[in-house]
Amino acid sequence: MRSIKRGFKSFYRHPVGNLIVVLLLFVCLAFSLSMLVVKLAADSQVEDIKESVGNYSEVRVSSEYILEVFEGELDKGERQRRREARSMNEEEEVADRAKFLLPEELADIFSRQDHIITFDKIQNAGIIITNAENSELAPLAQYATDAELARQGIEGLNRQTLGNLFVFEGNTDCSSASDFLNGSKKLVEGSFFTYEDYLEKNRVALVEKNMAEDNELEIGDEVEAVIVGGSRNNRTMEIEIIGIYETIEAERDSGSILDYNPAGNKLFAPLTVVQELNGTPGYVELGSYYFDNVDSTAALQQAFSQEIADGNRYELITDYMDYEKISDPLEKVGKTSMIGLIGALGACALIILLAMAIIIGGRTRELGVLKAIGATGRQVIVQYATEVICICLVSVILATGATVLISQGIGNWLLSGSVQNEVVEEGEETREYTGSYLSDRKLYKEGGLYSVAVEEDKTVNLNVIYQGDLLLYGILILFGISLLGMAVPVIWITRLRPARVLSIE
Amino acid sequence: MQETLEVKDLCKTFKAKAGDVTAVDKVSFEARKGEVTVIVGPSGSGKTTLLYLIGSLESPDGGEINTFGENIAASGADLIRYRRRRVGFVFQFFNLISALTTLENVMLPMDIQAVPVSEQRSTAVRLLDKMGIDARLQKAKANRISGGEKQRVAIARAMANDPDIILADEPTGNLDSATGRVVVDILVRLAREDNKCVVIVTHDEGILEVADHSFHMMDGKLTLQ
């Protein structure tokens, strides 16, 4: 106890020397701890991100397969295509309509993978409504020719029907449609259709507010939709309006008139109803899946390749790129801060070793005196160890305070450097050409067909949060450097010959 | 009178590149309480080594150092207790701890023995007063006082634990003759009045006049003066 007390006294009796050591250690420790908390924050955020980004996937017909089919059709020539179309029986017609669709059974099989948490099935269809006019498209009819419309690939469409054409989006539960989830559309009246409606094939739909106003439609009214490929007795379907939504964002910047998508062009209906309207029962455009976290991507890819892919016909698309976009800069920050941490800790170790060597070297006479007047080696070591701990403790306390002040800044600085590098690297990448239509395919979660791809907030931020970890690591570092610092007096005192140092002038 | 200190055939050889150096060569002598024993000899004669051997700061290669019935040259001897209780050192270069006050320097040997602080203080003040170090100087840092004052503080420190033996290595070596005389007088008084066994090693033959016993040391060998 007396030795500890002497150590404390010795600490404040050598203010200049100890202050210099404290300052040097403080700088290195503040840097070390800042690097440490930045690394912890970056790692923690990457883990958090794994559960919210990069955990989405879609199964759909591959771009490659669509191109192959297009090329095959082009090779046939127009006359042959017409001849084949005329000679198709009902079953072949369905197959032809579904050639770019995914069998619903496959979407269901994939949904049973272990990692999948939620899933949905989506189909879009261009459907004519006889008793409603698409006020946005109708004025365009005068500028379009039948031949041009036919070239755009929508069968049965002509100048007269263009103004009655609407897009139906079908899924299993309207409230989980991406347009409503991402906020580009908002229910303003009535209600969503439910999973029960999907199962029961209830003929209900939600219409856009402008469309409802232009056509004087209200909740409970019915619209008459034309069934694609419908039989003479089953040509149209009466659909009840159960909800009216408002469009917050709508896509308007397209070169093609058919891609011109006014807000009122889209209705939401149960998937089973859209399948019936489109004449493609048992098919969906895509299966949409949320899974546990990004680490499951490889397992899902493997399962997809084994069970679903069917060569190159279907593809699994994920938002892994979004995850990378956010996680890469954070991971780089983590790596950089790790290097900084190691370097700074090395500097701390060097400083404490050198400082203690200088301090002890300058006080060898004192050590000799202590031994000569009867102090045991242990008493002398405890006294100097106390002094080392005081130096390290003051440095760590100051450094911890400084870390709270500067680590967010250091984190932001490291992150900005990483993000800039990312931008340069991305700029150097060459985007693979897949054709204008196909390259524009977006993930369903970003927005439904003809909706704006609502960009999720992919801005990378590093939030340095101070928890008990900082204190714990501070104590560990304190322990480590104190031990290192003590090594010098221990070695020195053990090897000291008092007779030699006491006779030196 | 019973011998306080009995040295028998004490040897110490240092290994050096140029060859082994025998600093102390079968030295034998006796010293008693209440007497001043002076060992004179030129520099390099081995007298400081002899003193450090007696003070257990060096370990001998052979021989005995018997004090109060214990051979402290034997392996297993309690050297820590010996240094704390039996012996007090006075060095040529004072060896005070400069960061401490003169009072704290004197308190230090008692602090190491865990003597209560109040007792340390009263003993240190008494000793310093006895050495002529006034209250102002007692509060001064050890590096702020003169050489003579330093040596008197060093003697007070040596006396802190009331040892039986005072070992003084060239106590006047760093002092002018007048100050040296004062220091020698203090050491003599310690022997005469406080019944201490005082052993002084010096090259200053002037000190011989206060010696009860004197020896001459040359090339590690001790001869009666």
XYZ file of C-alpha atoms in Angstrom:
730
model
C 0.000 0.000 0.000
C 2.852 2.350 0.891
C 4.520 1.505 -2.416
C 1.333 2.371 -4.292
C 1.131 5.653 -2.404
C 4.757 6.400 -3.244
C 3.937 5.590 -6.886
C 1.094 8.135 -6.878
C 3.343 10.746 -5.281
C 6.086 10.013 -7.745
C 3.584 10.498 -10.595
C 2.756 14.063 -9.606
C 6.280 14.872 -8.451
C 7.578 14.454 -12.004
C 5.020 16.616 -13.797
C 7.012 17.645 -16.853
C 8.314 14.229 -17.870
C 5.069 12.479 -17.114
C 3.023 15.152 -18.876
C 5.041 14.693 -22.049
C 4.459 10.936 -21.914
C 0.774 11.435 -21.137
C 0.398 13.796 -24.091
C 2.147 11.465 -26.514
C 0.121 8.524 -25.291
C -3.052 10.591 -25.349
C -2.601 11.424 -29.037
C -1.937 7.822 -30.021
C -4.635 6.425 -27.753
C -7.231 8.929 -28.942
C -6.424 7.881 -32.494
C -6.481 4.182 -31.531
C -9.802 4.407 -29.723
C -11.316 6.506 -32.511
C -10.217 3.928 -35.050
C -11.605 1.216 -32.817
C -15.037 2.764 -32.383
C -15.196 3.608 -36.078
C -14.402 -0.004 -36.896
C -16.969 -1.285 -34.413
C -19.582 1.110 -35.803
C -18.796 0.136 -39.403
C -18.941 -3.588 -38.627
C -22.137 -3.203 -36.648
C -23.794 -1.191 -39.416
C -22.811 -3.745 -42.033
C -24.508 -6.403 -39.888
C -27.624 -4.240 -39.531
C -27.718 -3.544 -43.253
C -27.597 -7.264 -43.971
C -31.080 -7.572 -42.536
C -32.607 -4.691 -44.467
C -30.777 -4.443 -47.796
C -29.523 -7.212 -50.034
C -32.211 -9.550 -48.691
C -34.575 -9.219 -51.629
C -34.760 -11.423 -54.693
C -36.963 -12.036 -57.669
C -37.428 -15.057 -59.868
C -38.510 -14.303 -63.415
C -37.860 -15.153 -67.027
C -34.306 -14.245 -67.855
C -33.361 -11.367 -70.152
C -31.162 -13.783 -72.031
C -34.080 -16.120 -72.741
C -36.315 -13.243 -73.826
C -33.643 -12.097 -76.273
C -33.262 -15.604 -77.616
C -37.026 -15.848 -78.209
C -37.081 -12.424 -79.873
C -34.228 -13.391 -82.161
C -35.987 -16.654 -83.047
C -39.179 -14.773 -83.878
C -37.260 -12.323 -86.037
C -35.693 -15.167 -87.996
C -39.121 -16.565 -88.820
C -40.327 -13.512 -90.642
C -43.664 -11.804 -90.298
C -45.633 -14.065 -92.669
C -44.616 -17.243 -90.856
C -45.393 -15.692 -87.485
C -48.890 -14.743 -88.655
C -49.442 -18.216 -90.061
C -48.367 -19.842 -86.810
C -50.559 -17.512 -84.790
C -53.588 -18.356 -86.893
C -53.037 -22.102 -86.566
C -52.694 -22.104 -82.732
C -55.255 -23.994 -80.673
C -56.447 -22.630 -77.318
C -53.754 -24.400 -75.307
C -51.008 -23.158 -77.618
C -52.356 -19.640 -77.379
C -52.079 -19.734 -73.574
C -48.545 -21.116 -73.861
C -47.654 -18.344 -76.302
C -49.040 -15.675 -74.000
C -47.112 -17.185 -71.082
C -43.817 -17.617 -72.882
C -42.264 -14.766 -70.910
C -44.013 -15.703 -67.675
C -42.995 -17.890 -64.769
C -45.087 -20.926 -63.839
C -46.722 -20.114 -60.513
C -45.730 -23.541 -59.254
C -42.032 -22.634 -59.579
C -42.577 -19.391 -57.689
C -44.240 -21.410 -54.918
C -41.457 -24.011 -54.833
C -38.826 -21.331 -54.402
C -40.862 -19.725 -51.621
C -40.348 -22.847 -49.534
C -36.588 -22.312 -49.227
C -35.425 -22.096 -45.600
C -34.184 -18.516 -45.793
C -37.322 -17.027 -47.365
C -39.347 -14.941 -44.927
C -42.089 -13.403 -47.097
C -43.019 -13.728 -50.735
C -45.448 -12.431 -53.293
C -46.370 -13.203 -56.887
C -46.984 -10.506 -59.439
C -48.439 -10.301 -62.880
C -49.043 -7.211 -65.010
C -51.396 -7.178 -67.924
C -52.654 -4.667 -70.451
C -56.453 -4.952 -70.198
C -59.216 -3.100 -72.015
C -62.037 -1.697 -69.952
C -65.075 -1.091 -72.040
C -66.870 1.383 -69.786
C -63.919 3.536 -68.814
C -61.579 5.774 -70.746
C -57.926 6.288 -70.037
C -58.033 10.046 -70.317
C -54.272 10.268 -70.559
C -53.870 7.739 -73.355
C -56.993 8.542 -75.391
C -55.632 11.833 -76.799
C -52.636 9.906 -78.163
C -54.786 7.634 -80.282
C -54.975 10.163 -83.120
C -51.199 10.175 -83.428
C -50.807 6.402 -83.487
C -51.388 4.150 -86.474
C -52.703 0.610 -86.155
C -49.453 -0.701 -87.658
C -47.369 1.211 -85.192
C -49.446 -0.032 -82.279
C -49.180 -3.576 -83.560
C -45.401 -3.191 -83.756
C -45.380 -2.307 -80.087
C -46.558 -5.838 -79.493
C -49.916 -5.509 -77.820
C -52.292 -7.834 -79.577
C -55.771 -6.696 -80.353
C -54.893 -3.073 -79.774
C -55.915 -0.529 -82.342
C -56.557 3.182 -82.428
C -60.071 2.674 -81.158
C -59.083 0.613 -78.145
C -55.973 2.583 -77.133
C -58.060 4.979 -75.051
C -59.589 2.071 -73.130
C -56.336 0.350 -72.331
C -55.295 0.041 -68.705
C -52.572 -1.780 -66.876
C -53.662 -4.276 -64.243
C -51.198 -5.238 -61.585
C -52.065 -8.400 -59.736
C -50.543 -9.718 -56.546
C -51.621 -11.717 -53.533
C -52.222 -8.841 -51.136
C -52.687 -5.277 -52.301
C -51.244 -3.642 -49.222
C -47.908 -5.312 -49.936
C -47.754 -4.098 -53.555
C -44.439 -2.278 -53.913
C -46.060 0.970 -55.069
C -47.926 1.180 -51.787
C -45.007 -0.038 -49.721
C -42.566 2.475 -51.133
C -45.043 5.317 -51.003
C -45.358 6.114 -54.693
C -49.084 5.407 -54.359
C -51.421 5.949 -51.449
C -54.876 4.608 -50.699
C -57.271 7.540 -50.286
C -60.667 5.855 -50.233
C -62.067 2.379 -49.702
C -59.816 -0.504 -48.862
C -57.133 -2.800 -50.208
C -58.007 -6.237 -51.491
C -56.712 -8.981 -49.236
C -55.077 -12.377 -49.445
C -58.575 -13.849 -49.069
C -59.663 -11.979 -52.205
C -56.704 -13.534 -54.008
C -57.629 -17.024 -52.839
C -61.332 -16.544 -53.540
C -60.685 -14.920 -56.933
C -62.908 -12.036 -55.881
C -63.387 -9.645 -58.776
C -62.352 -6.464 -57.081
C -59.873 -3.705 -57.956
C -58.402 -0.406 -56.868
C -58.429 2.463 -59.332
C -56.479 5.676 -59.548
C -58.107 8.858 -58.282
C -57.870 10.710 -61.631
C -59.279 7.759 -63.493
C -62.145 7.550 -61.009
C -62.864 11.265 -61.362
C -62.611 11.260 -65.181
C -64.932 8.266 -65.405
C -67.144 9.193 -62.453
C -66.326 5.950 -60.705
C -66.985 5.462 -57.022
C -66.469 2.725 -54.485
C -68.929 -0.052 -55.242
C -69.167 0.755 -58.974
C -68.212 -1.871 -61.488
C -66.039 -1.720 -64.574
C -66.238 -4.162 -67.471
C -62.859 -5.605 -68.377
C -62.229 -7.588 -71.545
C -60.705 -11.036 -70.984
C -57.769 -11.714 -73.262
C -58.506 -14.805 -75.346
C -61.881 -15.079 -73.695
C -64.584 -17.342 -75.159
C -67.775 -16.058 -76.633
C -69.671 -16.784 -73.377
C -66.909 -15.475 -71.182
C -65.682 -12.373 -72.945
C -65.761 -9.788 -70.199
C -65.547 -9.607 -66.443
C -67.361 -7.249 -64.107
C -64.942 -5.894 -61.503
C -66.048 -4.004 -58.428
C -64.133 -0.925 -57.363
C -63.246 -1.336 -53.679
C -60.548 1.269 -53.336
C -59.239 4.502 -54.816
C -55.618 5.433 -54.618
C -53.638 8.553 -55.313
C -50.441 8.602 -57.297
C -47.600 10.416 -55.612
C -44.961 9.605 -58.226
C -45.512 8.606 -61.853
C -43.137 7.735 -64.650
C -43.361 10.125 -67.581
C -40.018 10.180 -69.316
C -40.218 7.542 -71.989
C -39.634 7.650 -75.708
C -42.344 5.186 -76.669
C -45.963 6.184 -76.665
C -46.889 2.890 -75.067
C -44.452 3.494 -72.322
C -46.113 6.793 -71.673
C -47.692 6.067 -68.392
C -50.149 8.480 -67.050
C -51.067 8.179 -63.472
C -54.523 6.846 -64.117
C -53.393 3.942 -66.237
C -53.101 1.324 -63.547
C -55.509 -0.822 -61.555
C -54.624 -3.180 -58.746
C -56.484 -6.480 -58.583
C -55.953 -9.923 -57.008
C -53.396 -11.975 -58.919
C -55.937 -14.693 -59.711
C -58.246 -12.110 -61.300
C -55.419 -10.625 -63.393
C -54.372 -14.120 -64.468
C -57.913 -14.788 -65.654
C -58.163 -11.430 -67.390
C -54.849 -11.979 -69.127
C -55.680 -15.537 -70.116
C -52.624 -16.859 -68.338
C -53.879 -18.891 -65.385
C -51.074 -20.565 -63.448
C -48.461 -18.046 -64.561
C -46.914 -15.020 -62.943
C -44.519 -12.402 -64.162
C -42.275 -12.791 -61.186
C -41.963 -14.174 -57.718
C -40.844 -11.607 -55.188
C -39.022 -12.797 -52.055
C -37.605 -11.281 -48.892
C -35.127 -13.524 -47.121
C -33.399 -13.394 -43.728
C -30.182 -11.608 -44.651
C -27.673 -11.030 -47.399
C -25.463 -13.893 -46.219
C -28.111 -16.306 -47.505
C -27.745 -15.046 -51.078
C -25.297 -17.757 -52.131
C -27.444 -20.536 -50.652
C -30.501 -19.206 -52.455
C -28.579 -18.868 -55.709
C -27.521 -22.481 -55.395
C -31.053 -23.678 -54.604
C -32.378 -21.657 -57.521
C -29.826 -23.129 -59.919
C -30.665 -26.657 -58.821
C -34.457 -26.450 -58.651
C -35.769 -23.553 -60.719
C -33.337 -22.204 -63.308
C -34.232 -24.582 -66.160
C -31.031 -23.778 -68.029
C -31.021 -20.073 -68.701
C -34.797 -19.687 -68.894
C -35.333 -18.226 -65.435
C -33.133 -15.942 -63.483
C -32.779 -15.002 -59.857
C -32.166 -11.311 -59.388
C -31.255 -9.846 -56.031
C -30.603 -6.401 -54.643
C -27.096 -7.477 -53.684
C -25.730 -4.507 -55.636
C -27.665 -2.192 -53.319
C -26.135 -3.972 -50.371
C -22.662 -3.657 -51.865
C -23.223 -0.007 -52.590
C -23.821 0.617 -48.897
C -21.658 -2.035 -47.299
C -18.520 -1.680 -49.445
C -17.622 1.827 -48.216
C -18.389 0.724 -44.662
C -16.250 -2.385 -45.030
C -13.442 -0.266 -46.461
C -13.771 2.078 -43.497
C -13.613 -0.968 -41.230
C -10.418 -2.206 -42.890
C -8.778 1.228 -42.928
C -9.639 1.822 -39.297
C -8.258 -1.602 -38.393
C -4.935 -0.692 -40.018
C -5.016 2.676 -38.249
C -5.816 0.950 -34.961
C -2.909 -1.469 -35.266
C -0.535 1.342 -36.237
C -1.658 3.587 -33.405
C -1.494 0.803 -30.840
C 1.999 -0.014 -32.083
C 2.919 3.647 -31.599
C 1.410 3.535 -28.098
C 3.485 0.475 -27.262
C 6.628 2.105 -28.595
C 5.949 5.344 -26.718
C 5.329 3.678 -23.378
C 8.379 1.431 -23.760
C 10.666 4.304 -24.749
C 9.178 6.655 -22.190
C 9.575 4.193 -19.363
C 13.100 3.385 -20.496
C 13.932 7.102 -20.386
C 12.132 7.628 -17.070
C 13.708 4.622 -15.383
C 17.082 5.326 -16.980
C 16.970 8.803 -15.478
C 16.098 7.464 -12.060
C 18.523 4.585 -11.648
C 20.120 6.343 -8.700
C 16.708 6.557 -7.053
C 16.229 2.829 -7.626
C 19.641 2.166 -6.097
C 18.813 4.300 -3.071
C 15.508 2.513 -2.560
C 17.257 -0.837 -2.616
C 20.089 0.402 -0.392
C 17.686 1.585 2.289
C 15.921 -1.742 2.359
C 13.160 -1.666 -0.241
C 12.442 -5.073 -1.722
C 12.392 -5.531 -5.488
C 8.633 -6.039 -5.250
C 8.134 -2.746 -3.396
C 10.143 -0.858 -6.012
C 8.295 -2.569 -8.873
C 4.882 -1.817 -7.344
C 5.886 1.831 -6.890
C 6.926 2.201 -10.534
C 4.008 0.106 -11.785
C 1.662 2.504 -9.991
C 3.337 5.398 -11.722
C 3.005 3.668 -15.105
C -0.664 2.924 -14.443
C -1.254 6.567 -13.479
C 0.350 7.735 -16.717
C -1.666 5.261 -18.778
C -4.896 5.869 -16.863
C -4.766 9.637 -17.339
C -3.925 9.122 -21.012
C -6.777 6.648 -21.525
C -9.308 8.875 -19.735
C -8.296 11.886 -21.806
C -8.209 9.780 -24.959
C -11.663 8.357 -24.269
C -13.023 11.879 -23.923
C -11.291 12.973 -27.095
C -12.585 9.885 -28.889
C -16.157 10.904 -28.155
C -15.395 14.283 -29.707
C -13.416 13.261 -32.776
C -14.370 9.727 -33.774
C -17.525 10.731 -35.665
C -15.427 13.198 -37.674
C -12.749 10.611 -38.360
C -15.443 8.119 -39.357
C -17.030 10.598 -41.746
C -13.645 11.460 -43.197
C -12.761 7.815 -43.786
C -16.211 7.157 -45.203
C -16.053 10.095 -47.601
C -12.728 8.769 -48.880
C -14.215 5.311 -49.390
C -17.340 6.644 -51.098
C -15.231 8.750 -53.471
C -13.200 5.687 -54.382
C -16.405 3.770 -54.972
C -17.692 6.456 -57.314
C -14.440 6.404 -59.319
C -14.536 2.604 -59.506
C -18.180 2.594 -60.570
C -17.465 5.169 -63.237
C -14.866 2.874 -64.714
C -17.301 0.002 -65.033
C -18.829 -0.692 -68.425
C -22.523 -1.384 -68.289
C -23.393 -4.565 -70.097
C -25.710 -3.992 -73.033
C -28.894 -6.050 -72.859
C -31.225 -4.031 -75.061
C -33.068 -0.913 -74.095
C -36.213 -2.600 -72.827
C -34.469 -5.321 -70.887
C -31.762 -3.147 -69.408
C -34.473 -0.985 -67.933
C -35.956 -3.849 -65.954
C -36.042 -2.827 -62.385
C -36.655 -4.811 -59.262
C -40.307 -5.051 -58.305
C -39.556 -3.769 -54.825
C -38.431 -0.463 -56.367
C -41.873 0.062 -57.826
C -44.430 -1.731 -59.933
C -44.750 -1.547 -63.699
C -44.942 1.995 -65.004
C -44.173 3.405 -61.632
C -41.173 5.430 -60.783
C -38.334 3.326 -59.430
C -38.336 4.871 -56.029
C -34.721 4.991 -54.930
C -34.355 3.749 -51.430
C -32.154 5.883 -49.291
C -28.828 4.354 -50.213
C -26.808 7.216 -48.798
C -24.084 5.672 -46.701
C -23.818 7.106 -43.242
C -21.607 6.013 -40.433
C -23.131 6.550 -37.035
C -20.543 6.150 -34.348
C -22.381 5.098 -31.229
C -20.602 4.970 -27.906
C -21.562 2.036 -25.799
C -19.979 0.060 -23.008
C -17.679 -1.357 -25.668
C -15.615 1.832 -25.743
C -15.042 1.667 -21.997
C -14.277 -2.030 -22.153
C -11.740 -1.623 -24.942
C -10.314 1.431 -23.184
C -9.738 -0.705 -20.094
C -8.209 -3.473 -22.194
C -5.873 -1.035 -23.908
C -5.036 0.498 -20.538
C -4.244 -2.963 -19.232
C -2.115 -3.792 -22.277
C -0.015 -0.647 -22.369
C 0.347 -0.629 -18.591
C 1.725 -4.154 -18.722
C 4.105 -3.141 -21.481
C 5.134 -0.044 -19.566
C 5.710 -2.109 -16.429
C 7.959 -4.500 -18.291
C 10.688 -1.859 -18.456
C 10.938 -1.142 -14.699
C 10.580 -4.831 -13.890
C 13.516 -5.766 -16.113
C 15.514 -2.737 -15.005
C 14.911 -3.243 -11.289
C 15.572 -6.970 -11.449
C 18.917 -6.406 -13.123
C 19.912 -3.333 -11.123
C 23.098 -3.477 -9.045
C 22.726 -0.705 -6.463
C 26.434 -0.650 -5.674
C 27.197 0.328 -9.245
C 24.654 3.121 -9.613
C 25.247 4.601 -6.175
C 28.941 5.120 -6.778
C 28.373 6.960 -10.055
C 28.868 10.689 -9.722
C 33.545 -4.616 24.403
C 31.677 -6.976 22.041
C 32.387 -6.609 18.332
C 29.463 -5.142 16.431
C 30.976 -6.015 13.117
C 33.417 -8.756 12.382
C 34.773 -9.204 8.869
C 36.708 -12.388 8.145
C 38.661 -13.249 4.972
C 36.273 -11.273 2.802
C 36.960 -11.571 -0.950
C 35.499 -9.964 -4.039
C 36.747 -10.301 -7.597
C 35.251 -8.518 -10.593
C 35.464 -10.030 -14.027
C 36.715 -7.665 -16.678
C 37.808 -7.986 -20.312
C 41.357 -7.122 -19.409
C 41.355 -9.798 -16.730
C 39.894 -10.450 -13.280
C 40.307 -7.638 -10.743
C 40.481 -8.579 -7.094
C 38.918 -5.595 -5.368
C 38.848 -7.116 -1.875
C 41.418 -9.734 -1.000
C 40.908 -11.710 2.203
C 40.098 -8.670 4.289
C 39.531 -9.143 8.007
C 38.814 -6.520 10.672
C 36.537 -5.747 13.550
C 34.527 -2.660 14.446
C 32.658 -1.866 17.598
C 29.734 0.250 18.729
C 30.686 3.664 20.067
C 33.851 3.752 17.972
C 34.866 5.246 14.676
C 36.737 2.913 12.332
C 38.468 4.627 9.436
C 39.796 2.855 6.349
C 42.059 4.991 4.208
C 43.445 4.262 0.814
C 43.874 5.730 -2.641
C 41.220 5.571 -5.354
C 40.795 2.071 -6.771
C 42.192 0.395 -3.654
C 38.869 -1.436 -3.078
C 37.672 0.427 -0.011
C 34.264 1.372 -1.483
C 33.745 -2.237 -2.603
C 34.575 -3.364 0.937
C 31.986 -0.932 2.324
C 29.339 -2.129 -0.154
C 30.099 -5.724 0.768
C 29.596 -4.871 4.447
C 26.386 -3.041 3.536
C 25.214 -6.085 1.488
C 24.981 -3.995 -1.675
C 27.512 -6.370 -3.236
C 27.720 -10.093 -2.623
C 31.124 -11.430 -1.592
C 32.900 -14.317 -3.317
C 34.087 -15.627 0.026
C 34.540 -14.808 3.700
C 32.209 -13.802 6.496
C 30.528 -10.639 7.708
C 29.296 -11.318 11.191
C 27.078 -8.827 12.844
C 25.059 -9.484 15.960
C 25.656 -13.192 15.620
C 24.577 -13.458 11.986
C 26.802 -13.973 8.953
C 25.199 -11.807 6.346
C 27.622 -13.081 3.689
C 26.078 -16.521 3.982
C 23.424 -17.550 1.528
C 19.952 -17.261 2.963
C 20.778 -14.323 5.180
C 17.945 -11.812 5.575
C 19.607 -8.949 3.708
C 16.482 -6.817 3.502
C 16.075 -6.821 7.266
C 19.789 -6.167 7.633
C 19.677 -3.147 5.332
C 16.577 -1.798 7.041
C 17.501 -2.269 10.680
C 21.208 -2.792 11.074
C 22.969 -0.553 8.626
C 22.746 3.016 7.384
C 24.623 4.359 4.357
C 26.225 7.736 3.772
C 27.438 8.141 0.189
C 30.066 10.400 -1.340
C 27.501 11.748 -3.839
C 24.753 11.990 -1.187
C 22.272 10.017 -3.324
C 19.271 11.991 -2.136
C 16.129 11.763 -4.257
C 15.914 15.172 -5.838
C 12.137 15.128 -6.387
C 11.569 14.782 -2.635
C 12.035 17.356 0.096
C 14.816 16.828 2.612
C 12.204 15.779 5.175
C 10.693 13.245 2.759
C 14.149 11.867 1.982
C 14.644 11.143 5.664
C 11.132 9.711 5.995
C 11.660 7.351 3.059
C 13.508 4.498 4.855
C 10.802 4.513 7.523
C 8.065 4.615 4.895
C 9.517 1.491 3.315
C 9.161 -0.200 6.690
C 5.564 1.007 6.932
C 6.219 3.129 10.013
C 3.170 5.350 10.694
C 3.485 8.673 8.880
C 3.222 10.769 12.051
C 6.057 8.811 13.611
C 8.097 9.114 10.401
C 7.635 12.844 10.443
C 8.538 13.385 14.082
C 11.629 11.159 13.786
C 12.753 12.852 10.574
C 12.256 16.340 12.049
C 14.198 15.358 15.161
C 17.066 13.919 13.133
C 17.219 16.885 10.782
C 17.132 19.293 13.696
C 20.000 17.358 15.202
C 21.901 17.696 11.918
C 21.298 21.445 11.901
C 18.763 21.387 9.058
C 16.165 23.974 9.974
C 12.430 23.894 9.209
C 12.829 25.938 6.014
C 15.448 23.564 4.632
C 13.350 20.599 5.663
C 10.706 21.732 3.199
C 13.208 22.391 0.419
C 13.717 19.964 -2.434
C 16.897 17.948 -2.024
C 18.442 19.449 -5.156
C 17.985 22.988 -3.797
C 20.363 22.739 -0.845
C 24.157 22.932 -0.550
C 26.563 19.983 -0.546
C 27.158 20.140 3.195
C 23.449 20.297 3.856
C 22.880 17.379 1.503
C 25.417 15.280 3.363
C 23.841 16.132 6.710
C 20.442 15.142 5.291
C 22.050 11.917 4.005
C 23.358 11.197 7.521
C 19.899 11.854 8.945
C 18.453 9.447 6.393
C 21.068 6.836 7.343
C 19.961 7.263 10.967
C 16.246 7.108 10.199
C 15.731 3.504 11.257
C 18.199 3.818 14.129
C 20.733 1.318 12.734
C 23.678 0.004 14.720
C 26.169 0.478 11.923
C 26.770 3.643 9.892
C 28.765 3.058 6.714
C 30.173 6.268 5.238
C 31.743 6.199 1.808
C 34.015 9.242 1.289
C 31.615 11.445 3.299
C 33.826 14.496 2.805
C 34.888 13.720 -0.746
C 32.505 16.223 -2.305
C 32.743 18.910 0.343
C 35.102 21.750 1.143
C 37.366 21.177 4.134
C 35.325 23.230 6.612
C 32.054 21.567 5.666
C 33.826 18.216 5.619
C 34.981 18.851 9.167
C 31.383 19.473 10.278
C 30.204 16.235 8.661
C 33.027 14.255 10.268
C 32.171 15.769 13.635
C 28.575 14.648 13.223
C 29.690 11.101 12.418
C 32.006 11.095 15.457
C 29.170 12.356 17.651
C 26.956 9.541 16.343
C 29.561 7.030 17.484
C 30.314 8.651 20.813
C 26.890 9.958 21.862
C 24.528 7.579 20.080
C 26.713 4.520 20.480
C 26.834 3.728 16.779
C 29.439 1.658 15.012
C 30.752 4.113 12.408
C 32.889 2.845 9.538
C 34.324 5.513 7.273
C 36.231 4.798 4.091
C 38.154 7.754 2.695
C 41.256 8.826 0.905
C 41.441 11.851 3.237
C 44.071 10.990 5.829
C 42.977 14.026 7.863
C 40.047 11.980 9.108
C 42.394 9.517 10.758
C 42.743 11.838 13.767
C 39.133 11.114 14.815
C 39.507 7.340 14.336
C 39.430 4.896 17.192
C 40.779 2.278 14.826
C 42.292 2.870 11.400
C 43.267 0.657 8.551
C 45.074 1.212 5.304
C 43.816 -0.402 2.157
C 45.909 -0.959 -0.945
C 45.171 -3.250 -3.901
C 42.354 -4.932 -2.037
C 44.390 -5.762 1.015
C 43.744 -4.248 4.410
C 46.514 -3.497 6.863
C 46.373 -1.998 10.307
C 47.445 1.650 10.226
